[in-house]
Structure formats: C-alpha cells, structure tokens
Short mmCIF file of C-alpha atoms and ligand atoms in Angstrom, two decimals:
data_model
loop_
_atom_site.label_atom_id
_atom_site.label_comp_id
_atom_site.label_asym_id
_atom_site.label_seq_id
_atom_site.Cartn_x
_atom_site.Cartn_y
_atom_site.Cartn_z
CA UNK A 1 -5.27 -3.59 21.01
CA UNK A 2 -4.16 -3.66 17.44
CA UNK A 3 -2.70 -0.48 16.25
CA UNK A 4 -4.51 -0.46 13.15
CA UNK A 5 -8.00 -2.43 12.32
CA UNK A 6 -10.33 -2.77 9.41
CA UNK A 7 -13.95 -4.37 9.17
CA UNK A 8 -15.61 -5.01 6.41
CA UNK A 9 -13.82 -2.47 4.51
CA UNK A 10 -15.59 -1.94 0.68
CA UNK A 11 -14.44 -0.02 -2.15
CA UNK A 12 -16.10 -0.38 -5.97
CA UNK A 13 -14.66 1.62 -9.02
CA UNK A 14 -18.08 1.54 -10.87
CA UNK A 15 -18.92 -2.29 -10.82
CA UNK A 16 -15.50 -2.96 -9.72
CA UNK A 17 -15.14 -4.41 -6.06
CA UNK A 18 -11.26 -3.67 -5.88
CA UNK A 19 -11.48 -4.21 -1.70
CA UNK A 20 -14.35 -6.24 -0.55
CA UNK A 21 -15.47 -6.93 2.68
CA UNK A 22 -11.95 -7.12 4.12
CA UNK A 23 -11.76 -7.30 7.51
CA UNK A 24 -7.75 -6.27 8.84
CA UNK A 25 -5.85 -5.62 11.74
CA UNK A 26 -2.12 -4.53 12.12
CA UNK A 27 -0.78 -4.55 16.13
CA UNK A 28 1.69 -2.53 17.27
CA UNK A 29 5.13 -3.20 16.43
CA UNK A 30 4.20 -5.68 14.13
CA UNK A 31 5.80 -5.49 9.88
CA UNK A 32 2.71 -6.73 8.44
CA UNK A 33 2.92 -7.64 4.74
CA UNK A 34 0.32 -7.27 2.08
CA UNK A 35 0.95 -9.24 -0.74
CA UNK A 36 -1.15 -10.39 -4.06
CA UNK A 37 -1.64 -10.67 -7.20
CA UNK A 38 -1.64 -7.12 -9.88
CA UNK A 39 -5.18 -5.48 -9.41
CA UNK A 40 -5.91 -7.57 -5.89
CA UNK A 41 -6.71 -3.89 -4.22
CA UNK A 42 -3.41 -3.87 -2.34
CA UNK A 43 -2.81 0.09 -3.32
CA UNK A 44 -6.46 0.56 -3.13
CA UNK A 45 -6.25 -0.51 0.32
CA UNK A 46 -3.84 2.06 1.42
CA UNK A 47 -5.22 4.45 0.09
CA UNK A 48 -8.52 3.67 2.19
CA UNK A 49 -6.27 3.41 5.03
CA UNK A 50 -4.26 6.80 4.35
CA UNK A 51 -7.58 8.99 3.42
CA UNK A 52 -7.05 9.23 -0.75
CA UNK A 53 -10.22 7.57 -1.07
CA UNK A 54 -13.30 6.53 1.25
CA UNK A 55 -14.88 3.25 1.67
CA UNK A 56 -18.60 2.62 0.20
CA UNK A 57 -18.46 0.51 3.17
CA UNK A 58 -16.38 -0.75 6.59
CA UNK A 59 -15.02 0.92 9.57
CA UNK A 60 -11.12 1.64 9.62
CA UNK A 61 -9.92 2.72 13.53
CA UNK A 62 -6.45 3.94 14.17
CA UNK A 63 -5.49 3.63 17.70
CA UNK A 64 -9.00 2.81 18.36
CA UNK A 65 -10.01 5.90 16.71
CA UNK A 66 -12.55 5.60 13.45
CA UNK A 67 -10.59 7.46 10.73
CA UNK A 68 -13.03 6.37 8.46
CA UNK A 69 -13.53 9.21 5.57
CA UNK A 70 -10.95 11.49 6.97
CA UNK A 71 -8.77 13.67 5.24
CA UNK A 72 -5.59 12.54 4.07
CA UNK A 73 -4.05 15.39 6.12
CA UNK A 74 -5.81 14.41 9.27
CA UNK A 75 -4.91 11.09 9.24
CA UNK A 76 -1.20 11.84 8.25
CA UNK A 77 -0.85 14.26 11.82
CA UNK A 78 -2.60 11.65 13.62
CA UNK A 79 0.44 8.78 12.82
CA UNK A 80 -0.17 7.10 9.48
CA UNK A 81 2.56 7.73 7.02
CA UNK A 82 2.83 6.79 3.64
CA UNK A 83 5.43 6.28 0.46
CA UNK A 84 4.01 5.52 -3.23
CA UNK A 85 3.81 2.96 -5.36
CA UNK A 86 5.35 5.29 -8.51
CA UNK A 87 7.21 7.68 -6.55
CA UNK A 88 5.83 11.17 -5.66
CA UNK A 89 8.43 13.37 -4.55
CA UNK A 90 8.57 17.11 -5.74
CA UNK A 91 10.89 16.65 -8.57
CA UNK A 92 13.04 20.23 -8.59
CA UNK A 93 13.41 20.43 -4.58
CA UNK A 94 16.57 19.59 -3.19
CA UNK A 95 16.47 16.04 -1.16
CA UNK A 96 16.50 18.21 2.04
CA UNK A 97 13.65 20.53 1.42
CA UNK A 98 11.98 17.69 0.16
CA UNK A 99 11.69 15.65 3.72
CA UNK A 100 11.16 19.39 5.83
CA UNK A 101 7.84 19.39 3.75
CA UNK A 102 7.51 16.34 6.10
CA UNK A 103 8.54 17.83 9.44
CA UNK A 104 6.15 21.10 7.92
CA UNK A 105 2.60 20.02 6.96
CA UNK A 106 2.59 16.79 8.27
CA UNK A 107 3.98 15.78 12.05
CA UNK A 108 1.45 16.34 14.65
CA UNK A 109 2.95 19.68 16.46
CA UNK A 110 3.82 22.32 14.30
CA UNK A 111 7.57 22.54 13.62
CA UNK A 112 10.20 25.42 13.24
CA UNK A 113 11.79 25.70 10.08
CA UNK A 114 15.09 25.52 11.61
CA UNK A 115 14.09 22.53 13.94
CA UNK A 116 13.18 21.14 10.39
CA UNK A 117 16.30 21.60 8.95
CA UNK A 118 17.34 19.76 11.91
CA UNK A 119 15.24 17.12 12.08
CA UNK A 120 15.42 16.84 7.44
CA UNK A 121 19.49 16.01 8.29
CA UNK A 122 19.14 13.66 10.60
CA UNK A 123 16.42 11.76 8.74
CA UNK A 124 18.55 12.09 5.39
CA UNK A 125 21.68 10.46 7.30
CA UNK A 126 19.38 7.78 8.96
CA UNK A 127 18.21 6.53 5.31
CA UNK A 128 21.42 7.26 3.93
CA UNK A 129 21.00 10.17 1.74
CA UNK A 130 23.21 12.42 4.21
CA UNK A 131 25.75 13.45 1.11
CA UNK A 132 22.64 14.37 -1.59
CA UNK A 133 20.71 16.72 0.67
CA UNK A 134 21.78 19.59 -1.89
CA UNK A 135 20.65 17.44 -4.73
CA UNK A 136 17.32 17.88 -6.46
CA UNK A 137 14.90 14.90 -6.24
CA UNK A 138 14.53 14.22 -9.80
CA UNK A 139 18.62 13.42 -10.17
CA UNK A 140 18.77 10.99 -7.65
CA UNK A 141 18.37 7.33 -8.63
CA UNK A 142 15.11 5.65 -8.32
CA UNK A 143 16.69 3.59 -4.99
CA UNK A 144 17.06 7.03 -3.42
CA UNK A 145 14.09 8.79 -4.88
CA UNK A 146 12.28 5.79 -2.22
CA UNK A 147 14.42 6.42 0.36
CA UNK A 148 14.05 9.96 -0.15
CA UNK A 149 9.81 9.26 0.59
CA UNK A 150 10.46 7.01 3.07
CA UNK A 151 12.65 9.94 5.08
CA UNK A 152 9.82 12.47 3.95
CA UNK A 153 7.17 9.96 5.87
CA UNK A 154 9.37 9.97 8.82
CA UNK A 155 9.70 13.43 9.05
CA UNK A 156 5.75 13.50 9.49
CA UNK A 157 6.54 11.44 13.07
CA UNK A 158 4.43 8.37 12.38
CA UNK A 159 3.58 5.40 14.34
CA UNK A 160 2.38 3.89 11.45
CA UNK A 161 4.00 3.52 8.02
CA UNK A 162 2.37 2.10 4.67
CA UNK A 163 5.15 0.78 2.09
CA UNK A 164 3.76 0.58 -1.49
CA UNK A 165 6.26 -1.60 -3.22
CA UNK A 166 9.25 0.06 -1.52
CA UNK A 167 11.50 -2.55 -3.65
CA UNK A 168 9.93 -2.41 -7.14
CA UNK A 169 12.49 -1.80 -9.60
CA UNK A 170 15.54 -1.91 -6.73
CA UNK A 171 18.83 -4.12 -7.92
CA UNK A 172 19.54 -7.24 -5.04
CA UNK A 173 21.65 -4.40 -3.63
CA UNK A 174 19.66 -2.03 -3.02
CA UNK A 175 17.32 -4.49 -2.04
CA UNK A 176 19.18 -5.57 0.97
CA UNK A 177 19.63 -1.80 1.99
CA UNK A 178 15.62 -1.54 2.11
CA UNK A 179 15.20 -4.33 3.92
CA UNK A 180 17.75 -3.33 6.84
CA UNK A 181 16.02 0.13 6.80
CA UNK A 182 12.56 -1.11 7.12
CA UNK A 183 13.68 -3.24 10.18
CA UNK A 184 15.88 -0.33 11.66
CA UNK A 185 12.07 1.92 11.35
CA UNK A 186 10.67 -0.86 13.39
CA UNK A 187 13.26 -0.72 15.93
CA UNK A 188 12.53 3.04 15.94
CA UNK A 189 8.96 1.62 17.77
CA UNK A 190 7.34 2.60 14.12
CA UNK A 191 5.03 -0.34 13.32
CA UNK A 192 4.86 -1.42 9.07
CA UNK A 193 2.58 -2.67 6.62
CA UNK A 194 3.95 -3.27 3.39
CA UNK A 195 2.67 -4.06 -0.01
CA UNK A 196 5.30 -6.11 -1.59
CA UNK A 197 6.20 -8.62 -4.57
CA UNK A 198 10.13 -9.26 -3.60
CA UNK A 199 8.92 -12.73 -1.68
CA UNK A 200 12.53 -12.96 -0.46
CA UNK A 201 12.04 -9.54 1.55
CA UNK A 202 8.19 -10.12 2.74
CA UNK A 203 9.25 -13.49 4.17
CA UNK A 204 12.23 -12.10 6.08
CA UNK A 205 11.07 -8.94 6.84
CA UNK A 206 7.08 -9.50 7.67
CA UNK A 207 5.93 -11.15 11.11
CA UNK A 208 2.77 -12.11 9.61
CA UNK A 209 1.51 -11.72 6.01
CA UNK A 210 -2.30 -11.37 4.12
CA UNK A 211 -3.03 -12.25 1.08
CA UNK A 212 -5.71 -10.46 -1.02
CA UNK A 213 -7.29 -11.54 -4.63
CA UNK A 214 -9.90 -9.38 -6.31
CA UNK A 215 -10.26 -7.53 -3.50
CA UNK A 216 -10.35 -10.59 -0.91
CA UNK A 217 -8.59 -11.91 1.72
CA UNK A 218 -8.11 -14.90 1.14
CA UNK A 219 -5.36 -16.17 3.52
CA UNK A 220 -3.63 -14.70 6.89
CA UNK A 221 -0.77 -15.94 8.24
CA UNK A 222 2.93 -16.41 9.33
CA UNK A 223 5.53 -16.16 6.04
CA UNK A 224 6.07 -20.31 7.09
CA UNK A 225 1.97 -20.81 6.69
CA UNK A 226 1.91 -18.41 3.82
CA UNK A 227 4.87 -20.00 1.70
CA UNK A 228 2.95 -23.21 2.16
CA UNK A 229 -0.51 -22.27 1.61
CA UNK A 230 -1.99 -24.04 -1.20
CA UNK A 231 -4.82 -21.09 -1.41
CA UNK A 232 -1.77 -18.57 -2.21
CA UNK A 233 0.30 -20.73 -4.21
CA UNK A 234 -2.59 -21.21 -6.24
CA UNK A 235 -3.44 -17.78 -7.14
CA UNK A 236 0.17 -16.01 -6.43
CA UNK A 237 3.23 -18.11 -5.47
CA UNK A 238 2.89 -20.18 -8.45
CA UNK A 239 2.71 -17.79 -11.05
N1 LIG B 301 -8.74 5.22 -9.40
C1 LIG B 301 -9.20 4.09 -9.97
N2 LIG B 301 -10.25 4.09 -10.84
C2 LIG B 301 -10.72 2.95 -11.38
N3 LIG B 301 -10.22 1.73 -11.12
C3 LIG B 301 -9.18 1.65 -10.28
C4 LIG B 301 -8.61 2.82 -9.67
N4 LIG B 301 -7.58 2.43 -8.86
C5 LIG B 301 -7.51 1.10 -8.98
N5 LIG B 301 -8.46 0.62 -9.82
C6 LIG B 301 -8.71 -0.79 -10.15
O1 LIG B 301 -8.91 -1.46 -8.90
C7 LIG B 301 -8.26 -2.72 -8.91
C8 LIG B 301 -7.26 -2.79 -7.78
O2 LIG B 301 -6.19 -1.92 -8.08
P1 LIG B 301 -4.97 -1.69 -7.08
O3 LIG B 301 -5.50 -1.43 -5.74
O4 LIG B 301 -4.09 -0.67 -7.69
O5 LIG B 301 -4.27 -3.13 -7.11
P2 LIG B 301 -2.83 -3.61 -6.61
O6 LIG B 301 -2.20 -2.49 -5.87
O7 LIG B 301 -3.10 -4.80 -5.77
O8 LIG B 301 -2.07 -3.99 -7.86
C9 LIG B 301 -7.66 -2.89 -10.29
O9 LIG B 301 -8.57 -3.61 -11.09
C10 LIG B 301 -7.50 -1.46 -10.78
O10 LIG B 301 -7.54 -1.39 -12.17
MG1 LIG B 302 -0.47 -1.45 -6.21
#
C-alpha cells in the first residue's frame, strides 16, 4: 500500500488549473521526485498534500487515511512534514528553539520541554548545525537556514517529508551535503518527495520521478526513463 496517494487531485486559482486531475502515489520508503517546469503546480501540490490549501477536487489518503481538507496541523501530527520553497523559519529564535517548536506543536504525542531540548540537539547535530544552536535563524547562511527546516520537520516525527527545492540557491558544496542528508532521512525509515530543479541530485537521489506541466502529469518514471523521455525533454530537460 503506497504511503501516500492522490486521485484526481484539482486545484484552480480563479481560471487557473495549477494541479489538474493528477492522480499520485508515493510508497513507503520510496524518494520520489517532483520535477517541472516554473508554474507546473509542483508547490501547489504540496501544499494540497500538507493542508495550506484544499482541492476543488480529488481524494488525497495518507496511510490509507483521506486527509483531504484537513488542517495543516492535523496532517503535520499525523506524519507529513514539510520545508519551504523560500524559507520560513522564525527569524530572531535561536537555531535550537527554532526545531523544539517542532518537537512542541507538531509530533504526534505531546512532548516535554526538556525532552525537546533533547530531542532539538540531537536533530541539530544529525543535520549538522550542532555548533549554531545558540545562533539566531536569520544569521545563519541560507544552506543552514534549510537545514535548520529540515531539522524543524524532523522534530515533528514524520513518516513523510515534502522537500520544496531543498537545493535552490545551495553552492555544489552544499549541494552534496543535502543530498547525503536526504538519503541518511531515508535510512531513518522516513519516506521523501521532493520538488527539485538540481537534475544532478533528483537523478541520484530519487527512485522514481513525475513530471508535471500546467498542472499535468505528464510522465512517471525511473530517473533512466525520465532522462530519456522525449515528453520531458520537450517541455523541461531541454530548456
Ligand atoms: N496563491 C496563489 N494564488 C494565485 N495563483 C497562484 C497561487 N499559488 C500559485 N499560483 C499559480 O499557480 C501556478 C502553479 O504555481 P506553483 O505551484 O507555485 O508552481 P511551481 O511550484 O511548479 O513553480 C502558477 O501559475 C502560479 O502563478
Ligand atoms: Mg514551487
């Protein structure tokens, strides 16, 4: 049973069909990219998917579950974790407090705030940000502002985790580094689906791959049946 599955999933903004009629499905343990074009619905997806906004249309399940229409908040403490596109961390909280807000208001089983302190320090030192816990968010570079999210989505205890452009703006460098992360997550039994444009990462990384253009899907695949598609080329690759 896939972890994660979508069916005719809709969403207009006024005339606009930015998802339409996409039918999805993520199984567990699976990094499952999401790749397309700028304004092919890829955010607009997730945020179907994470509760931000609600389908005209479609059935999402979780764990066989319809989560269709539910609160962002609901669907966070059921598994489903997210990071952001532009990053959205709270700007004057030190790294540390930061990720607790994770372990606080968004794992499944309420939390002590020393078990949160706890459980901030280990997640810090797992994405590497063990020496800037002390720091505010705002002064860390933009490569650890997104590891800084990604620890805060951990701390929520997902099974699930949605990557919106986790490498935008990222050197080769710090590239790499997200790459190993994401694949040490998986081994953590946390399944991925990432929106990406660094090809070099989504064909290493990703087990399987789907393509979307205004709002469709219009190819599924392995990275090897992707990378040769003529469909995605077309409208994507060979841009
Ligand atoms: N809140 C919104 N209101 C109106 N239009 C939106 C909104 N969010 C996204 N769109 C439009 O929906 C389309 C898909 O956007 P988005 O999902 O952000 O694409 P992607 O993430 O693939 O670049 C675009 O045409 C975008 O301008
Ligand atoms: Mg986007």
């Amino acid at each position: 049973m896939p972890i994660l599955e979508g069916e005719g999933v809709t969403k207009y903004f006024g005339g606009l069909a930015a998802v339409s009629n996409v039918d999805f499905y993520v199984d567990e343990g699976e990094i499952v990219g999401l790749i397309g074009p700028n304004g092919a619905g890829k955010t607009t997806l997730f945020n179907l998917i994470s509760g931000a906004l609600v389908p005209k249309s479609g059935v999402i399940r979780f764990q066989g579950a319809n989560i269709t229409g539910l609160k962002p908040h609901r669907i966070c403490k059921m598994g489903i974790a997210r990071t952001f596109q532009s990053v959205k961390v709270f700007a004057n909280m030190p790294a540390l407090e930061n990720v607790m807000l994770g372990s606080l208001f968004g794992a499944p089983n309420s939390v002590a705030p020393a078990e949160a302190v706890r459980e901030a320090t280990a997640l810090l030192d797992f994405v590497g940000l063990s020496a800037v816990g002390a720091t505010p968010a705002k002064d860390l570079t933009l490569a650890n502002q997104k590891r800084l999210e990604v620890a805060r989505a951990l701390a929520t205890k997902p099974k699930l985790l949605l990557l919106d452009e986790l490498m935008a703006g990222l050197n080769p460098t710090e590239t790499a580094e997200a790459m190993a992360l994401i694949t040490r997550i998986r081994d953590q039994g946390i399944t991925i689906f990432m929106i990406e444009h660094v090809m070099k990462a989504i064909m290493s990384v990703c087990d399987r791959i789907m393509v979307l253009h205004h709002g469709v899907k219009i190819a599924e695949g392995t990275p090897q049946e992707i990378a040769t598609s003529k469909k995605v080329i077309e409208v994507y690759l060979g841009e």
